[in-house]
PDB file of C-alpha atoms in Angstrom:
ATOM      1  CA  LYS A 246      33.401  24.027 -13.360  1.00  0.00           C
ATOM      2  CA  GLY A 247      33.706  25.630  -9.988  1.00  0.00           C
ATOM      3  CA  GLY A 248      36.203  28.433  -9.676  1.00  0.00           C
ATOM      4  CA  ALA A 249      38.636  27.078 -12.268  1.00  0.00           C
ATOM      5  CA  TRP A 250      39.643  29.273 -15.146  1.00  0.00           C
ATOM      6  CA  GLY A 251      42.024  28.903 -17.996  1.00  0.00           C
ATOM      7  CA  PHE A 252      42.184  28.033 -21.658  1.00  0.00           C
ATOM      8  CA  LYS A 253      42.993  25.160 -23.940  1.00  0.00           C
ATOM      9  CA  LEU A 254      46.449  25.144 -25.482  1.00  0.00           C
ATOM     10  CA  ASP A 255      45.087  24.850 -28.999  1.00  0.00           C
ATOM     11  CA  SER A 256      43.390  28.226 -28.548  1.00  0.00           C
ATOM     12  CA  LEU A 257      46.859  29.880 -28.346  1.00  0.00           C
ATOM     13  CA  SER A 258      47.345  29.370 -32.091  1.00  0.00           C
ATOM     14  CA  LYS A 259      44.193  31.359 -32.720  1.00  0.00           C
ATOM     15  CA  LEU A 260      45.637  34.422 -30.961  1.00  0.00           C
ATOM     16  CA  THR A 261      47.835  35.150 -33.945  1.00  0.00           C
ATOM     17  CA  GLY A 262      44.872  35.060 -36.296  1.00  0.00           C
ATOM     18  CA  THR A 263      43.039  37.874 -34.503  1.00  0.00           C
ATOM     19  CA  LYS A 264      44.447  41.105 -35.946  1.00  0.00           C
ATOM     20  CA  THR A 265      44.067  44.697 -34.897  1.00  0.00           C
ATOM     21  CA  THR A 266      42.061  47.048 -37.096  1.00  0.00           C
ATOM     22  CA  ASP A 267      45.286  48.433 -38.635  1.00  0.00           C
ATOM     23  CA  GLY A 268      46.557  44.866 -39.260  1.00  0.00           C
ATOM     24  CA  LYS A 269      49.930  45.607 -37.662  1.00  0.00           C
ATOM     25  CA  SER A 270      49.622  43.385 -34.604  1.00  0.00           C
ATOM     26  CA  THR A 271      47.641  40.481 -33.235  1.00  0.00           C
ATOM     27  CA  LEU A 272      45.847  39.600 -30.039  1.00  0.00           C
ATOM     28  CA  LEU A 273      48.994  37.694 -29.010  1.00  0.00           C
ATOM     29  CA  HIS A 274      51.048  40.915 -29.395  1.00  0.00           C
ATOM     30  CA  TYR A 275      48.531  42.758 -27.231  1.00  0.00           C
ATOM     31  CA  ILE A 276      48.648  40.076 -24.514  1.00  0.00           C
ATOM     32  CA  ALA A 277      52.462  40.067 -24.535  1.00  0.00           C
ATOM     33  CA  SER A 278      52.581  43.869 -24.158  1.00  0.00           C
ATOM     34  CA  LEU A 279      49.963  43.700 -21.384  1.00  0.00           C
ATOM     35  CA  LEU A 280      52.019  41.100 -19.522  1.00  0.00           C
ATOM     36  CA  GLU A 281      55.120  43.287 -19.961  1.00  0.00           C
ATOM     37  CA  LYS A 282      53.309  46.323 -18.494  1.00  0.00           C
ATOM     38  CA  GLN A 283      52.081  44.296 -15.526  1.00  0.00           C
ATOM     39  CA  ALA A 284      55.608  43.053 -14.859  1.00  0.00           C
ATOM     40  CA  LYS A 285      56.952  46.619 -14.867  1.00  0.00           C
ATOM     41  CA  GLN A 286      54.195  47.749 -12.518  1.00  0.00           C
ATOM     42  CA  ARG A 287      55.150  44.948 -10.107  1.00  0.00           C
ATOM     43  CA  GLY A 288      58.829  45.858 -10.434  1.00  0.00           C
ATOM     44  CA  ASP A 289      59.695  42.532 -12.093  1.00  0.00           C
ATOM     45  CA  GLU A 290      62.444  42.442 -14.680  1.00  0.00           C
ATOM     46  CA  GLU A 291      60.666  39.795 -16.774  1.00  0.00           C
ATOM     47  CA  SER A 292      57.039  39.220 -17.662  1.00  0.00           C
ATOM     48  CA  ASP A 293      55.234  36.020 -16.772  1.00  0.00           C
ATOM     49  CA  ALA A 294      55.385  34.987 -20.427  1.00  0.00           C
ATOM     50  CA  VAL A 295      59.216  35.221 -20.481  1.00  0.00           C
ATOM     51  CA  VAL A 296      59.445  33.227 -17.228  1.00  0.00           C
ATOM     52  CA  LEU A 297      57.100  30.591 -18.638  1.00  0.00           C
ATOM     53  CA  LEU A 298      59.129  30.312 -21.813  1.00  0.00           C
ATOM     54  CA  ARG A 299      62.298  29.813 -19.759  1.00  0.00           C
ATOM     55  CA  GLN A 300      60.558  27.140 -17.666  1.00  0.00           C
ATOM     56  CA  MET A 301      59.361  25.349 -20.798  1.00  0.00           C
ATOM     57  CA  PRO A 302      62.224  25.585 -23.277  1.00  0.00           C
ATOM     58  CA  SER A 303      60.564  23.216 -25.739  1.00  0.00           C
ATOM     59  CA  ALA A 304      57.368  25.278 -25.963  1.00  0.00           C
ATOM     60  CA  GLU A 305      58.566  27.450 -28.827  1.00  0.00           C
ATOM     61  CA  ALA A 306      59.538  24.451 -30.968  1.00  0.00           C
ATOM     62  CA  ALA A 307      56.360  22.600 -30.004  1.00  0.00           C
ATOM     63  CA  ALA A 308      54.252  25.551 -31.105  1.00  0.00           C
ATOM     64  CA  ARG A 309      55.486  25.010 -34.635  1.00  0.00           C
ATOM     65  CA  VAL A 310      54.428  21.356 -34.709  1.00  0.00           C
ATOM     66  CA  VAL A 311      51.185  20.465 -36.475  1.00  0.00           C
ATOM     67  CA  TRP A 312      50.011  17.447 -34.506  1.00  0.00           C
ATOM     68  CA  ALA A 313      47.886  16.039 -37.336  1.00  0.00           C
ATOM     69  CA  ASP A 314      50.978  16.012 -39.573  1.00  0.00           C
ATOM     70  CA  GLU A 315      52.964  14.180 -36.890  1.00  0.00           C
ATOM     71  CA  GLY A 316      50.313  11.452 -36.761  1.00  0.00           C
ATOM     72  CA  ALA A 317      50.423  11.157 -40.552  1.00  0.00           C
ATOM     73  CA  GLU A 318      54.208  10.801 -40.400  1.00  0.00           C
ATOM     74  CA  VAL A 319      53.991   8.010 -37.842  1.00  0.00           C
ATOM     75  CA  ASN A 320      51.395   6.237 -39.986  1.00  0.00           C
ATOM     76  CA  ALA A 321      53.575   6.620 -43.090  1.00  0.00           C
ATOM     77  CA  LEU A 322      56.524   5.159 -41.193  1.00  0.00           C
ATOM     78  CA  MET A 323      54.484   2.185 -40.034  1.00  0.00           C
ATOM     79  CA  ASN A 324      53.289   1.563 -43.617  1.00  0.00           C
ATOM     80  CA  SER A 325      56.820   1.740 -44.939  1.00  0.00           C
ATOM     81  CA  LEU A 326      57.925  -0.849 -42.377  1.00  0.00           C
ATOM     82  CA  LYS A 327      55.102  -3.131 -43.567  1.00  0.00           C
ATOM     83  CA  GLN A 328      56.538  -2.883 -47.074  1.00  0.00           C
ATOM     84  CA  VAL A 329      60.016  -3.721 -45.758  1.00  0.00           C
ATOM     85  CA  SER A 330      58.512  -6.725 -43.977  1.00  0.00           C
ATOM     86  CA  GLY A 331      57.035  -7.902 -47.248  1.00  0.00           C
ATOM     87  CA  LEU A 332      60.388  -7.575 -48.948  1.00  0.00           C
ATOM     88  CA  VAL A 333      62.096  -9.580 -46.234  1.00  0.00           C
ATOM     89  CA  GLU A 334      59.514 -12.337 -46.510  1.00  0.00           C
ATOM     90  CA  THR A 335      59.536 -12.615 -50.308  1.00  0.00           C
ATOM     91  CA  ASP A 336      63.192 -12.022 -51.290  1.00  0.00           C
ATOM     92  CA  THR A 337      65.246 -15.045 -52.233  1.00  0.00           C
ATOM     93  CA  ILE A 338      68.764 -13.741 -51.589  1.00  0.00           C
ATOM     94  CA  PRO A 339      69.829 -14.928 -48.111  1.00  0.00           C
ATOM     95  CA  ALA A 340      72.335 -12.102 -47.431  1.00  0.00           C
ATOM     96  CA  PHE A 341      69.700  -9.491 -48.381  1.00  0.00           C
ATOM     97  CA  LYS A 342      67.072 -11.149 -46.213  1.00  0.00           C
ATOM     98  CA  GLU A 343      69.453 -11.332 -43.257  1.00  0.00           C
ATOM     99  CA  SER A 344      70.604  -7.732 -43.556  1.00  0.00           C
ATOM    100  CA  LEU A 345      67.192  -6.208 -44.216  1.00  0.00           C
ATOM    101  CA  GLY A 346      65.618  -8.492 -41.642  1.00  0.00           C
ATOM    102  CA  ALA A 347      67.951  -7.220 -38.917  1.00  0.00           C
ATOM    103  CA  PHE A 348      67.227  -3.644 -39.913  1.00  0.00           C
ATOM    104  CA  HIS A 349      63.494  -4.337 -39.939  1.00  0.00           C
ATOM    105  CA  GLU A 350      63.597  -5.771 -36.396  1.00  0.00           C
ATOM    106  CA  ARG A 351      65.427  -2.734 -34.993  1.00  0.00           C
ATOM    107  CA  ALA A 352      63.343  -0.230 -36.955  1.00  0.00           C
ATOM    108  CA  SER A 353      60.067  -1.957 -36.002  1.00  0.00           C
ATOM    109  CA  ALA A 354      60.961  -1.883 -32.302  1.00  0.00           C
ATOM    110  CA  ALA A 355      61.775   1.831 -32.494  1.00  0.00           C
ATOM    111  CA  ALA A 356      58.662   2.557 -34.568  1.00  0.00           C
ATOM    112  CA  ASP A 357      56.453   0.704 -32.088  1.00  0.00           C
ATOM    113  CA  GLU A 358      57.851   2.794 -29.235  1.00  0.00           C
ATOM    114  CA  LEU A 359      57.300   5.961 -31.280  1.00  0.00           C
ATOM    115  CA  SER A 360      53.722   4.926 -32.060  1.00  0.00           C
ATOM    116  CA  LYS A 361      53.001   4.201 -28.386  1.00  0.00           C
ATOM    117  CA  ALA A 362      54.476   7.561 -27.359  1.00  0.00           C
ATOM    118  CA  HIS A 363      52.459   9.365 -29.977  1.00  0.00           C
ATOM    119  CA  THR A 364      49.248   7.601 -28.917  1.00  0.00           C
ATOM    120  CA  ALA A 365      49.915   8.420 -25.246  1.00  0.00           C
ATOM    121  CA  ALA A 366      50.609  12.049 -26.038  1.00  0.00           C
ATOM    122  CA  ASP A 367      47.501  12.228 -28.201  1.00  0.00           C
ATOM    123  CA  GLU A 368      45.332  10.760 -25.434  1.00  0.00           C
ATOM    124  CA  ALA A 369      46.854  13.052 -22.822  1.00  0.00           C
ATOM    125  CA  CYS A 370      45.959  16.122 -24.842  1.00  0.00           C
ATOM    126  CA  THR A 371      42.344  15.207 -25.631  1.00  0.00           C
TER     127      THR A 371
END
């Protein structure tokens, strides 16, 4: 709307899927070389892409994360904790119940925080 321009972050992953006719490079390679040329024309030592990567050091690692897989991992963790809860409730050995119960309390608190953080991140990106 208005004069705003830009792109969605999820479209960046599609840049590697668009290949040149010879199949040796991608649209991402082309954009990187174009940014490098522009930087040289301006007399800059680094392109905007390099500066951005330095400003966002976690971007490279984040690009390798498949968000749907992360959600599945959080759900699997929560389901595992439900199983632990069931074990704590049904076991008859007091020392086991005490030990596993203490673990379950700590793990559940950490898992709840993780789940909240994941939900907040998910909502912020949609």
